[in-house]
PDB file of C-alpha atoms in Angstrom:
ATOM      1  CA  MET A  28      56.407  23.772 -82.093  1.00 46.00           C
ATOM      2  CA  ARG A  29      54.578  20.361 -82.590  1.00 45.00           C
ATOM      3  CA  ARG A  30      53.666  20.151 -78.692  1.00 46.00           C
ATOM      4  CA  ALA A  31      52.338  23.790 -78.951  1.00 45.00           C
ATOM      5  CA  SER A  32      50.399  22.968 -82.027  1.00 43.00           C
ATOM      6  CA  ALA A  33      48.883  19.778 -80.251  1.00 42.00           C
ATOM      7  CA  VAL A  34      48.067  21.911 -77.215  1.00 42.00           C
ATOM      8  CA  LEU A  35      46.283  24.683 -79.379  1.00 41.00           C
ATOM      9  CA  VAL A  36      44.285  21.772 -81.396  1.00 43.00           C
ATOM     10  CA  THR A  37      43.330  20.187 -78.166  1.00 42.00           C
ATOM     11  CA  ALA A  38      42.368  23.565 -76.670  1.00 42.00           C
ATOM     12  CA  GLY A  39      40.396  24.280 -79.815  1.00 45.00           C
ATOM     13  CA  ALA A  40      38.588  21.058 -79.657  1.00 44.00           C
ATOM     14  CA  VAL A  41      37.524  21.783 -76.121  1.00 43.00           C
ATOM     15  CA  LEU A  42      36.367  25.220 -76.987  1.00 41.00           C
ATOM     16  CA  THR A  43      34.460  23.654 -80.055  1.00 43.00           C
ATOM     17  CA  ALA A  44      32.866  21.037 -77.707  1.00 44.00           C
ATOM     18  CA  GLY A  45      31.733  23.533 -75.311  1.00 46.00           C
ATOM     19  CA  ALA A  46      30.248  25.674 -77.971  1.00 46.00           C
ATOM     20  CA  PHE A  47      28.025  22.764 -78.964  1.00 47.00           C
ATOM     21  CA  ALA A  48      27.234  21.740 -75.440  1.00 48.00           C
ATOM     22  CA  ALA A  49      25.991  25.235 -74.291  1.00 47.00           C
ATOM     23  CA  PRO A  50      22.704  25.296 -76.095  1.00 49.00           C
ATOM     24  CA  ALA A  51      21.689  21.978 -74.474  1.00 49.00           C
ATOM     25  CA  GLN A  52      21.966  23.649 -70.977  1.00 50.00           C
ATOM     26  CA  ALA A  53      20.071  26.737 -72.380  1.00 53.00           C
ATOM     27  CA  ALA A  54      17.183  24.601 -73.628  1.00 70.00           C
ATOM     28  CA  THR A  55      15.576  24.058 -70.278  1.00 82.00           C
ATOM     29  CA  PRO A  56      13.417  27.169 -69.698  1.00 86.00           C
ATOM     30  CA  LYS A  57      13.472  28.799 -66.240  1.00 92.00           C
ATOM     31  CA  ALA A  58      10.183  28.527 -64.388  1.00 93.00           C
ATOM     32  CA  PRO A  59       8.277  31.908 -64.288  1.00 95.00           C
ATOM     33  CA  THR A  60       7.257  33.668 -61.071  1.00 96.00           C
ATOM     34  CA  ILE A  61       3.593  34.658 -60.905  1.00 97.00           C
ATOM     35  CA  THR A  62       1.741  36.892 -58.469  1.00 96.00           C
ATOM     36  CA  ALA A  63      -1.139  34.411 -58.374  1.00 97.00           C
ATOM     37  CA  LYS A  64      -1.468  32.446 -55.146  1.00 98.00           C
ATOM     38  CA  GLY A  65      -2.011  29.223 -57.397  1.00 98.00           C
ATOM     39  CA  GLY A  66      -1.186  28.435 -60.828  1.00 98.00           C
ATOM     40  CA  PHE A  67      -1.156  25.318 -63.163  1.00 98.00           C
ATOM     41  CA  VAL A  68      -0.504  24.571 -66.748  1.00 98.00           C
ATOM     42  CA  MET A  69      -0.745  21.302 -68.846  1.00 98.00           C
ATOM     43  CA  ASN A  70      -0.170  20.225 -72.353  1.00 98.00           C
ATOM     44  CA  ASN A  71      -3.762  19.866 -73.414  1.00 97.00           C
ATOM     45  CA  GLY A  72      -3.088  17.061 -75.977  1.00 96.00           C
ATOM     46  CA  THR A  73      -0.923  14.707 -73.444  1.00 96.00           C
ATOM     47  CA  GLY A  74      -2.300  15.901 -70.034  1.00 96.00           C
ATOM     48  CA  LYS A  75       1.326  16.260 -68.932  1.00 97.00           C
ATOM     49  CA  SER A  76       1.800  19.070 -66.247  1.00 97.00           C
ATOM     50  CA  LEU A  77       4.150  21.603 -67.334  1.00 97.00           C
ATOM     51  CA  PHE A  78       4.052  24.184 -64.285  1.00 97.00           C
ATOM     52  CA  THR A  79       2.336  23.864 -60.844  1.00 98.00           C
ATOM     53  CA  LYS A  80       2.211  26.424 -57.845  1.00 98.00           C
ATOM     54  CA  ALA A  81      -0.098  25.398 -55.261  1.00 98.00           C
ATOM     55  CA  ALA A  82      -1.847  23.371 -57.827  1.00 98.00           C
ATOM     56  CA  ASP A  83      -3.922  21.383 -55.473  1.00 98.00           C
ATOM     57  CA  THR A  84      -4.604  24.233 -52.966  1.00 98.00           C
ATOM     58  CA  ARG A  85      -8.425  24.941 -52.670  1.00 97.00           C
ATOM     59  CA  LEU A  86      -9.066  28.521 -53.566  1.00 96.00           C
ATOM     60  CA  SER A  87     -12.301  30.480 -54.357  1.00 95.00           C
ATOM     61  CA  THR A  88     -13.010  30.385 -58.119  1.00 95.00           C
ATOM     62  CA  GLY A  89     -15.085  33.669 -58.759  1.00 94.00           C
ATOM     63  CA  SER A  90     -16.780  33.520 -62.362  1.00 96.00           C
ATOM     64  CA  THR A  91     -14.529  30.646 -63.652  1.00 97.00           C
ATOM     65  CA  THR A  92     -17.210  28.661 -61.850  1.00 97.00           C
ATOM     66  CA  LYS A  93     -19.341  29.356 -65.095  1.00 98.00           C
ATOM     67  CA  ILE A  94     -17.098  27.036 -67.043  1.00 98.00           C
ATOM     68  CA  MET A  95     -18.940  24.086 -65.058  1.00 98.00           C
ATOM     69  CA  THR A  96     -22.268  25.870 -65.736  1.00 98.00           C
ATOM     70  CA  ALA A  97     -21.751  25.653 -69.292  1.00 98.00           C
ATOM     71  CA  ARG A  98     -20.405  22.232 -69.183  1.00 98.00           C
ATOM     72  CA  VAL A  99     -23.512  20.964 -67.335  1.00 98.00           C
ATOM     73  CA  VAL A 100     -25.768  22.498 -69.814  1.00 98.00           C
ATOM     74  CA  LEU A 101     -23.896  21.051 -72.983  1.00 98.00           C
ATOM     75  CA  ALA A 102     -23.883  17.587 -71.451  1.00 98.00           C
ATOM     76  CA  GLN A 103     -27.719  17.508 -71.504  1.00 96.00           C
ATOM     77  CA  LYS A 104     -29.297  14.700 -73.531  1.00 95.00           C
ATOM     78  CA  ASN A 105     -31.075  15.976 -76.644  1.00 96.00           C
ATOM     79  CA  LEU A 106     -29.873  19.500 -75.987  1.00 98.00           C
ATOM     80  CA  ASN A 107     -31.566  22.046 -78.396  1.00 98.00           C
ATOM     81  CA  LEU A 108     -29.414  25.074 -78.300  1.00 98.00           C
ATOM     82  CA  ASP A 109     -32.197  26.943 -80.240  1.00 98.00           C
ATOM     83  CA  SER A 110     -34.817  26.410 -77.602  1.00 97.00           C
ATOM     84  CA  LYS A 111     -35.938  29.668 -76.088  1.00 97.00           C
ATOM     85  CA  VAL A 112     -35.833  30.738 -72.413  1.00 98.00           C
ATOM     86  CA  THR A 113     -38.176  33.512 -71.214  1.00 98.00           C
ATOM     87  CA  ILE A 114     -36.220  35.911 -69.120  1.00 98.00           C
ATOM     88  CA  GLN A 115     -37.786  36.172 -65.568  1.00 98.00           C
ATOM     89  CA  LYS A 116     -37.733  39.046 -63.052  1.00 97.00           C
ATOM     90  CA  ALA A 117     -35.940  37.121 -60.595  1.00 97.00           C
ATOM     91  CA  TYR A 118     -32.874  36.828 -62.747  1.00 97.00           C
ATOM     92  CA  SER A 119     -32.516  40.735 -63.050  1.00 95.00           C
ATOM     93  CA  ASP A 120     -33.338  41.018 -59.104  1.00 96.00           C
ATOM     94  CA  TYR A 121     -30.553  38.647 -58.528  1.00 96.00           C
ATOM     95  CA  ILE A 122     -28.043  41.146 -60.169  1.00 95.00           C
ATOM     96  CA  VAL A 123     -29.459  43.950 -58.012  1.00 94.00           C
ATOM     97  CA  ASP A 124     -29.169  42.064 -54.961  1.00 94.00           C
ATOM     98  CA  ASN A 125     -25.687  40.883 -55.348  1.00 91.00           C
ATOM     99  CA  ASN A 126     -23.042  43.718 -55.570  1.00 83.00           C
ATOM    100  CA  TRP A 127     -20.527  41.442 -57.280  1.00 81.00           C
ATOM    101  CA  ALA A 128     -22.874  40.094 -59.838  1.00 91.00           C
ATOM    102  CA  SER A 129     -21.724  40.759 -63.417  1.00 95.00           C
ATOM    103  CA  SER A 130     -24.588  41.061 -65.910  1.00 96.00           C
ATOM    104  CA  ALA A 131     -25.523  40.107 -69.562  1.00 97.00           C
ATOM    105  CA  ARG A 132     -28.226  42.849 -69.159  1.00 97.00           C
ATOM    106  CA  LEU A 133     -30.935  40.425 -70.118  1.00 97.00           C
ATOM    107  CA  ILE A 134     -34.456  42.135 -70.187  1.00 97.00           C
ATOM    108  CA  VAL A 135     -37.470  40.741 -68.565  1.00 97.00           C
ATOM    109  CA  GLY A 136     -39.845  38.850 -70.947  1.00 97.00           C
ATOM    110  CA  ASP A 137     -37.415  38.639 -73.760  1.00 98.00           C
ATOM    111  CA  LYS A 138     -37.122  35.097 -75.207  1.00 98.00           C
ATOM    112  CA  VAL A 139     -33.448  34.240 -75.658  1.00 98.00           C
ATOM    113  CA  THR A 140     -32.062  30.965 -77.013  1.00 98.00           C
ATOM    114  CA  VAL A 141     -29.902  28.609 -74.967  1.00 98.00           C
ATOM    115  CA  ARG A 142     -26.998  29.143 -77.303  1.00 98.00           C
ATOM    116  CA  GLN A 143     -27.428  32.997 -76.705  1.00 98.00           C
ATOM    117  CA  LEU A 144     -27.578  32.535 -73.026  1.00 98.00           C
ATOM    118  CA  LEU A 145     -24.106  30.741 -73.434  1.00 98.00           C
ATOM    119  CA  TYR A 146     -22.620  33.612 -74.926  1.00 98.00           C
ATOM    120  CA  GLY A 147     -24.116  35.820 -72.384  1.00 98.00           C
ATOM    121  CA  LEU A 148     -22.750  33.597 -69.618  1.00 98.00           C
ATOM    122  CA  MET A 149     -19.280  33.322 -70.896  1.00 98.00           C
ATOM    123  CA  LEU A 150     -18.496  36.872 -72.700  1.00 98.00           C
ATOM    124  CA  PRO A 151     -19.696  39.396 -70.081  1.00 98.00           C
ATOM    125  CA  SER A 152     -19.696  36.655 -67.561  1.00 97.00           C
ATOM    126  CA  GLY A 153     -23.623  37.221 -66.990  1.00 98.00           C
ATOM    127  CA  CYS A 154     -24.835  36.100 -63.596  1.00 97.00           C
ATOM    128  CA  ASP A 155     -28.509  36.474 -64.949  1.00 98.00           C
ATOM    129  CA  ALA A 156     -27.656  34.268 -67.829  1.00 98.00           C
ATOM    130  CA  ALA A 157     -26.236  31.575 -65.331  1.00 98.00           C
ATOM    131  CA  TYR A 158     -29.413  32.047 -63.506  1.00 98.00           C
ATOM    132  CA  ALA A 159     -31.634  31.313 -66.559  1.00 98.00           C
ATOM    133  CA  LEU A 160     -29.528  28.336 -67.347  1.00 98.00           C
ATOM    134  CA  ALA A 161     -29.868  26.798 -63.903  1.00 98.00           C
ATOM    135  CA  ASP A 162     -33.383  27.422 -63.881  1.00 98.00           C
ATOM    136  CA  LYS A 163     -34.019  26.010 -67.342  1.00 98.00           C
ATOM    137  CA  PHE A 164     -32.011  22.868 -66.816  1.00 98.00           C
ATOM    138  CA  GLY A 165     -32.339  22.003 -63.293  1.00 98.00           C
ATOM    139  CA  THR A 166     -35.472  19.926 -62.272  1.00 97.00           C
ATOM    140  CA  GLY A 167     -38.378  20.641 -59.625  1.00 97.00           C
ATOM    141  CA  SER A 168     -41.472  22.247 -59.308  1.00 97.00           C
ATOM    142  CA  THR A 169     -40.086  25.487 -57.930  1.00 98.00           C
ATOM    143  CA  ARG A 170     -37.334  27.870 -59.156  1.00 97.00           C
ATOM    144  CA  SER A 171     -35.446  27.242 -55.889  1.00 97.00           C
ATOM    145  CA  ALA A 172     -35.686  23.354 -56.355  1.00 98.00           C
ATOM    146  CA  ARG A 173     -34.604  23.787 -59.984  1.00 98.00           C
ATOM    147  CA  VAL A 174     -31.386  25.973 -58.964  1.00 98.00           C
ATOM    148  CA  LYS A 175     -30.450  23.376 -56.250  1.00 97.00           C
ATOM    149  CA  SER A 176     -30.917  20.667 -58.661  1.00 98.00           C
ATOM    150  CA  PHE A 177     -28.606  22.192 -61.191  1.00 98.00           C
ATOM    151  CA  ILE A 178     -25.773  22.929 -58.568  1.00 98.00           C
ATOM    152  CA  GLY A 179     -26.164  19.328 -57.657  1.00 98.00           C
ATOM    153  CA  LYS A 180     -25.558  18.410 -61.404  1.00 98.00           C
ATOM    154  CA  MET A 181     -22.323  20.580 -61.133  1.00 98.00           C
ATOM    155  CA  ASN A 182     -21.062  18.667 -58.241  1.00 98.00           C
ATOM    156  CA  THR A 183     -21.990  15.234 -59.953  1.00 98.00           C
ATOM    157  CA  THR A 184     -20.108  16.348 -62.904  1.00 98.00           C
ATOM    158  CA  ALA A 185     -17.021  17.509 -60.880  1.00 98.00           C
ATOM    159  CA  LYS A 186     -16.891  13.951 -59.228  1.00 98.00           C
ATOM    160  CA  SER A 187     -17.286  12.132 -62.582  1.00 98.00           C
ATOM    161  CA  LEU A 188     -14.319  14.080 -63.933  1.00 98.00           C
ATOM    162  CA  GLY A 189     -12.222  13.354 -60.824  1.00 98.00           C
ATOM    163  CA  LEU A 190     -11.933  16.685 -59.531  1.00 98.00           C
ATOM    164  CA  LYS A 191     -11.415  15.784 -55.938  1.00 97.00           C
ATOM    165  CA  ASN A 192     -10.773  19.271 -54.730  1.00 98.00           C
ATOM    166  CA  THR A 193     -13.742  21.003 -56.222  1.00 98.00           C
ATOM    167  CA  HIS A 194     -17.125  21.916 -54.877  1.00 97.00           C
ATOM    168  CA  PHE A 195     -19.834  24.317 -56.002  1.00 97.00           C
ATOM    169  CA  ASP A 196     -22.545  25.827 -53.969  1.00 95.00           C
ATOM    170  CA  SER A 197     -23.687  28.390 -56.796  1.00 96.00           C
ATOM    171  CA  PHE A 198     -24.447  28.497 -60.440  1.00 97.00           C
ATOM    172  CA  ASP A 199     -22.066  31.576 -60.973  1.00 96.00           C
ATOM    173  CA  GLY A 200     -19.399  31.667 -58.416  1.00 94.00           C
ATOM    174  CA  ILE A 201     -21.181  34.025 -56.050  1.00 92.00           C
ATOM    175  CA  GLY A 202     -21.195  31.315 -53.528  1.00 76.00           C
ATOM    176  CA  ARG A 203     -21.822  31.107 -49.745  1.00 77.00           C
ATOM    177  CA  GLY A 204     -18.329  29.803 -48.767  1.00 77.00           C
ATOM    178  CA  ALA A 205     -18.400  26.573 -50.140  1.00 88.00           C
ATOM    179  CA  ASN A 206     -17.424  27.410 -53.907  1.00 93.00           C
ATOM    180  CA  TYR A 207     -13.961  26.187 -54.269  1.00 96.00           C
ATOM    181  CA  SER A 208     -11.572  24.453 -56.755  1.00 97.00           C
ATOM    182  CA  THR A 209      -7.841  24.180 -57.503  1.00 98.00           C
ATOM    183  CA  PRO A 210      -5.690  25.319 -60.522  1.00 98.00           C
ATOM    184  CA  ARG A 211      -5.296  21.804 -61.460  1.00 98.00           C
ATOM    185  CA  ASP A 212      -9.019  20.908 -61.210  1.00 98.00           C
ATOM    186  CA  LEU A 213     -10.087  23.970 -62.993  1.00 98.00           C
ATOM    187  CA  THR A 214      -7.815  23.277 -65.827  1.00 98.00           C
ATOM    188  CA  LYS A 215      -8.978  19.602 -66.083  1.00 98.00           C
ATOM    189  CA  LEU A 216     -12.525  21.036 -66.240  1.00 98.00           C
ATOM    190  CA  ALA A 217     -11.745  23.517 -68.968  1.00 98.00           C
ATOM    191  CA  SER A 218     -10.014  20.841 -70.936  1.00 98.00           C
ATOM    192  CA  SER A 219     -13.182  18.706 -70.632  1.00 98.00           C
ATOM    193  CA  ALA A 220     -15.431  21.598 -71.575  1.00 98.00           C
ATOM    194  CA  MET A 221     -13.252  22.256 -74.655  1.00 98.00           C
ATOM    195  CA  LYS A 222     -14.312  19.117 -76.118  1.00 97.00           C
ATOM    196  CA  TYR A 223     -17.681  20.675 -76.896  1.00 98.00           C
ATOM    197  CA  SER A 224     -17.580  22.517 -80.177  1.00 98.00           C
ATOM    198  CA  THR A 225     -20.045  25.073 -79.017  1.00 98.00           C
ATOM    199  CA  PHE A 226     -18.030  25.772 -75.924  1.00 98.00           C
ATOM    200  CA  ARG A 227     -14.976  26.361 -78.021  1.00 98.00           C
ATOM    201  CA  THR A 228     -16.891  28.656 -80.397  1.00 98.00           C
ATOM    202  CA  VAL A 229     -18.255  30.609 -77.582  1.00 98.00           C
ATOM    203  CA  VAL A 230     -15.076  31.152 -75.430  1.00 98.00           C
ATOM    204  CA  LYS A 231     -12.923  32.059 -78.291  1.00 98.00           C
ATOM    205  CA  THR A 232     -15.350  34.986 -79.420  1.00 98.00           C
ATOM    206  CA  LYS A 233     -14.225  38.512 -78.703  1.00 98.00           C
ATOM    207  CA  SER A 234     -17.607  40.169 -78.978  1.00 98.00           C
ATOM    208  CA  THR A 235     -20.840  39.241 -80.517  1.00 98.00           C
ATOM    209  CA  LYS A 236     -24.233  40.793 -81.476  1.00 98.00           C
ATOM    210  CA  GLN A 237     -27.263  38.577 -80.891  1.00 97.00           C
ATOM    211  CA  LYS A 238     -30.874  38.950 -82.110  1.00 97.00           C
ATOM    212  CA  VAL A 239     -33.373  38.260 -79.305  1.00 97.00           C
ATOM    213  CA  THR A 240     -37.273  38.260 -79.331  1.00 97.00           C
ATOM    214  CA  THR A 241     -38.954  40.822 -77.093  1.00 97.00           C
ATOM    215  CA  LYS A 242     -42.116  39.973 -75.183  1.00 94.00           C
ATOM    216  CA  ASN A 243     -44.175  41.937 -77.684  1.00 94.00           C
ATOM    217  CA  GLY A 244     -43.041  39.681 -80.522  1.00 93.00           C
ATOM    218  CA  GLY A 245     -40.460  42.201 -81.895  1.00 97.00           C
ATOM    219  CA  TYR A 246     -36.761  41.886 -81.624  1.00 96.00           C
ATOM    220  CA  ARG A 247     -33.741  43.728 -80.145  1.00 97.00           C
ATOM    221  CA  TYR A 248     -29.984  43.217 -80.360  1.00 98.00           C
ATOM    222  CA  MET A 249     -27.685  42.266 -77.535  1.00 97.00           C
ATOM    223  CA  SER A 250     -24.089  43.054 -77.935  1.00 98.00           C
ATOM    224  CA  TRP A 251     -21.498  41.396 -75.496  1.00 98.00           C
ATOM    225  CA  SER A 252     -17.903  41.530 -75.318  1.00 98.00           C
ATOM    226  CA  ASN A 253     -15.496  38.972 -73.851  1.00 98.00           C
ATOM    227  CA  THR A 254     -13.961  39.761 -70.486  1.00 97.00           C
ATOM    228  CA  ASN A 255     -10.848  37.714 -71.520  1.00 97.00           C
ATOM    229  CA  ASN A 256      -8.353  40.320 -72.654  1.00 95.00           C
ATOM    230  CA  LEU A 257      -6.089  37.494 -73.925  1.00 98.00           C
ATOM    231  CA  LEU A 258      -7.958  37.347 -76.945  1.00 97.00           C
ATOM    232  CA  GLY A 259      -6.475  39.563 -79.362  1.00 93.00           C
ATOM    233  CA  SER A 260      -3.483  40.217 -77.253  1.00 96.00           C
ATOM    234  CA  TYR A 261      -1.760  36.853 -77.088  1.00 98.00           C
ATOM    235  CA  SER A 262      -1.188  35.078 -80.185  1.00 97.00           C
ATOM    236  CA  GLY A 263      -3.073  31.704 -80.433  1.00 98.00           C
ATOM    237  CA  THR A 264      -5.464  32.264 -77.753  1.00 98.00           C
ATOM    238  CA  ILE A 265      -8.551  30.147 -77.976  1.00 98.00           C
ATOM    239  CA  GLY A 266     -10.286  30.914 -74.419  1.00 97.00           C
ATOM    240  CA  VAL A 267     -11.240  30.473 -71.771  1.00 98.00           C
ATOM    241  CA  LYS A 268     -12.859  32.433 -68.702  1.00 98.00           C
ATOM    242  CA  THR A 269     -12.080  35.194 -66.309  1.00 98.00           C
ATOM    243  CA  GLY A 270     -13.230  35.214 -62.669  1.00 96.00           C
ATOM    244  CA  SER A 271     -12.938  37.855 -59.742  1.00 93.00           C
ATOM    245  CA  GLY A 272     -14.730  38.551 -56.504  1.00 89.00           C
ATOM    246  CA  PRO A 273     -13.711  39.758 -52.886  1.00 90.00           C
ATOM    247  CA  GLU A 274     -12.544  36.218 -51.792  1.00 90.00           C
ATOM    248  CA  ALA A 275     -11.401  34.994 -55.270  1.00 93.00           C
ATOM    249  CA  LYS A 276      -9.407  37.971 -56.123  1.00 95.00           C
ATOM    250  CA  TYR A 277      -8.566  37.699 -59.845  1.00 97.00           C
ATOM    251  CA  CYS A 278      -8.718  34.379 -61.670  1.00 97.00           C
ATOM    252  CA  LEU A 279      -8.091  33.425 -65.207  1.00 98.00           C
ATOM    253  CA  VAL A 280      -8.603  29.979 -67.046  1.00 98.00           C
ATOM    254  CA  PHE A 281      -6.698  30.251 -70.158  1.00 98.00           C
ATOM    255  CA  ALA A 282      -5.766  28.166 -73.374  1.00 98.00           C
ATOM    256  CA  ALA A 283      -3.762  28.952 -76.458  1.00 98.00           C
ATOM    257  CA  THR A 284      -2.580  26.724 -79.467  1.00 98.00           C
ATOM    258  CA  ARG A 285       0.614  27.287 -81.388  1.00 97.00           C
ATOM    259  CA  SER A 286       2.195  24.999 -83.981  1.00 96.00           C
ATOM    260  CA  GLY A 287      -0.375  22.399 -83.211  1.00 96.00           C
ATOM    261  CA  LYS A 288       0.388  22.395 -79.596  1.00 97.00           C
ATOM    262  CA  THR A 289      -2.407  23.553 -77.189  1.00 98.00           C
ATOM    263  CA  VAL A 290      -1.303  24.540 -73.640  1.00 98.00           C
ATOM    264  CA  ILE A 291      -4.115  25.074 -71.054  1.00 98.00           C
ATOM    265  CA  GLY A 292      -4.073  26.415 -67.435  1.00 98.00           C
ATOM    266  CA  THR A 293      -5.305  28.472 -64.472  1.00 98.00           C
ATOM    267  CA  VAL A 294      -4.152  31.191 -62.297  1.00 98.00           C
ATOM    268  CA  LEU A 295      -6.150  31.808 -58.978  1.00 98.00           C
ATOM    269  CA  ALA A 296      -6.064  34.677 -56.608  1.00 97.00           C
ATOM    270  CA  SER A 297      -3.952  37.003 -58.813  1.00 97.00           C
ATOM    271  CA  SER A 298      -3.741  40.548 -57.374  1.00 95.00           C
ATOM    272  CA  SER A 299      -5.311  42.602 -60.426  1.00 96.00           C
ATOM    273  CA  VAL A 300      -6.670  42.334 -63.743  1.00 96.00           C
ATOM    274  CA  ALA A 301      -3.175  43.336 -65.158  1.00 97.00           C
ATOM    275  CA  ASN A 302      -1.408  40.793 -63.144  1.00 97.00           C
ATOM    276  CA  ARG A 303      -3.579  37.797 -63.791  1.00 97.00           C
ATOM    277  CA  THR A 304      -3.072  38.376 -67.585  1.00 97.00           C
ATOM    278  CA  ALA A 305       0.561  38.787 -67.064  1.00 97.00           C
ATOM    279  CA  ASP A 306       0.568  35.650 -65.088  1.00 97.00           C
ATOM    280  CA  ALA A 307      -1.459  33.786 -67.800  1.00 98.00           C
ATOM    281  CA  LYS A 308       0.982  35.030 -70.404  1.00 98.00           C
ATOM    282  CA  LYS A 309       3.949  34.076 -68.706  1.00 97.00           C
ATOM    283  CA  LEU A 310       2.792  30.450 -68.015  1.00 98.00           C
ATOM    284  CA  MET A 311       1.815  29.915 -71.601  1.00 98.00           C
ATOM    285  CA  ASP A 312       5.106  31.260 -72.834  1.00 97.00           C
ATOM    286  CA  TYR A 313       6.672  28.926 -70.564  1.00 97.00           C
ATOM    287  CA  GLY A 314       4.362  25.981 -71.489  1.00 97.00           C
ATOM    288  CA  PHE A 315       5.188  26.449 -75.133  1.00 97.00           C
ATOM    289  CA  LYS A 316       8.936  26.091 -74.499  1.00 94.00           C
ATOM    290  CA  LYS A 317       8.611  23.048 -72.411  1.00 90.00           C
TER     291      LYS A 317
END
């Protein structure tokens, strides 16, 4: 009987040890499967990579390009966010001429502040707002020269941030074949942009109503809604930017904060709006568990 008891005690000890050991194995979450061609997530506080899938593969970026547009504007010396820009016919013509151009519906002759243009750029993804900002903050005696100068600033900024697999040939992502980045580079860019309080405020805004001055000195209200449907559907979401296009497919740069931890990442070339959102949620869930 004593031997039998000893065996039972020993077996019990093994079972107990096994019960305590099991959670340690379960603590490592399984990496998710995403439909996007490329994906990357990092801990924004430490810069540690949490997930990679073709993270350094160059892909078309669509309107996630506008993160850099905003980043260049916000880095201007002595920036006055309340300075006004008169909306030119060229900006609205650009929307008409480009089938894939999303619009902030800016009206020719209106005077819109730089701050308002940033909302028009990042919420409805206005290519007209991007054009207005490039024209305002580029240098040169002609509009085309100013736009070229602004795109040059975008590429100079990319180099300064160490984004080795990134190049821009447009201010809005409607490029001519040389507008590309990677999930890792775009995530680093977004992390850099999020250091600007104005950028953080804009990209976490679900919708806004802005009072702008008309050419006759009156005023009108512009209402813009954010194309990032993670806002309001994923707890802790603080941004960042959607993108789409024939070549880019469906892209999303995303960030969320929970319990003091911020994860930030990118999915490029997902197959639909629904899938890019699902991909981003999977990656953030995974990032918070890591």
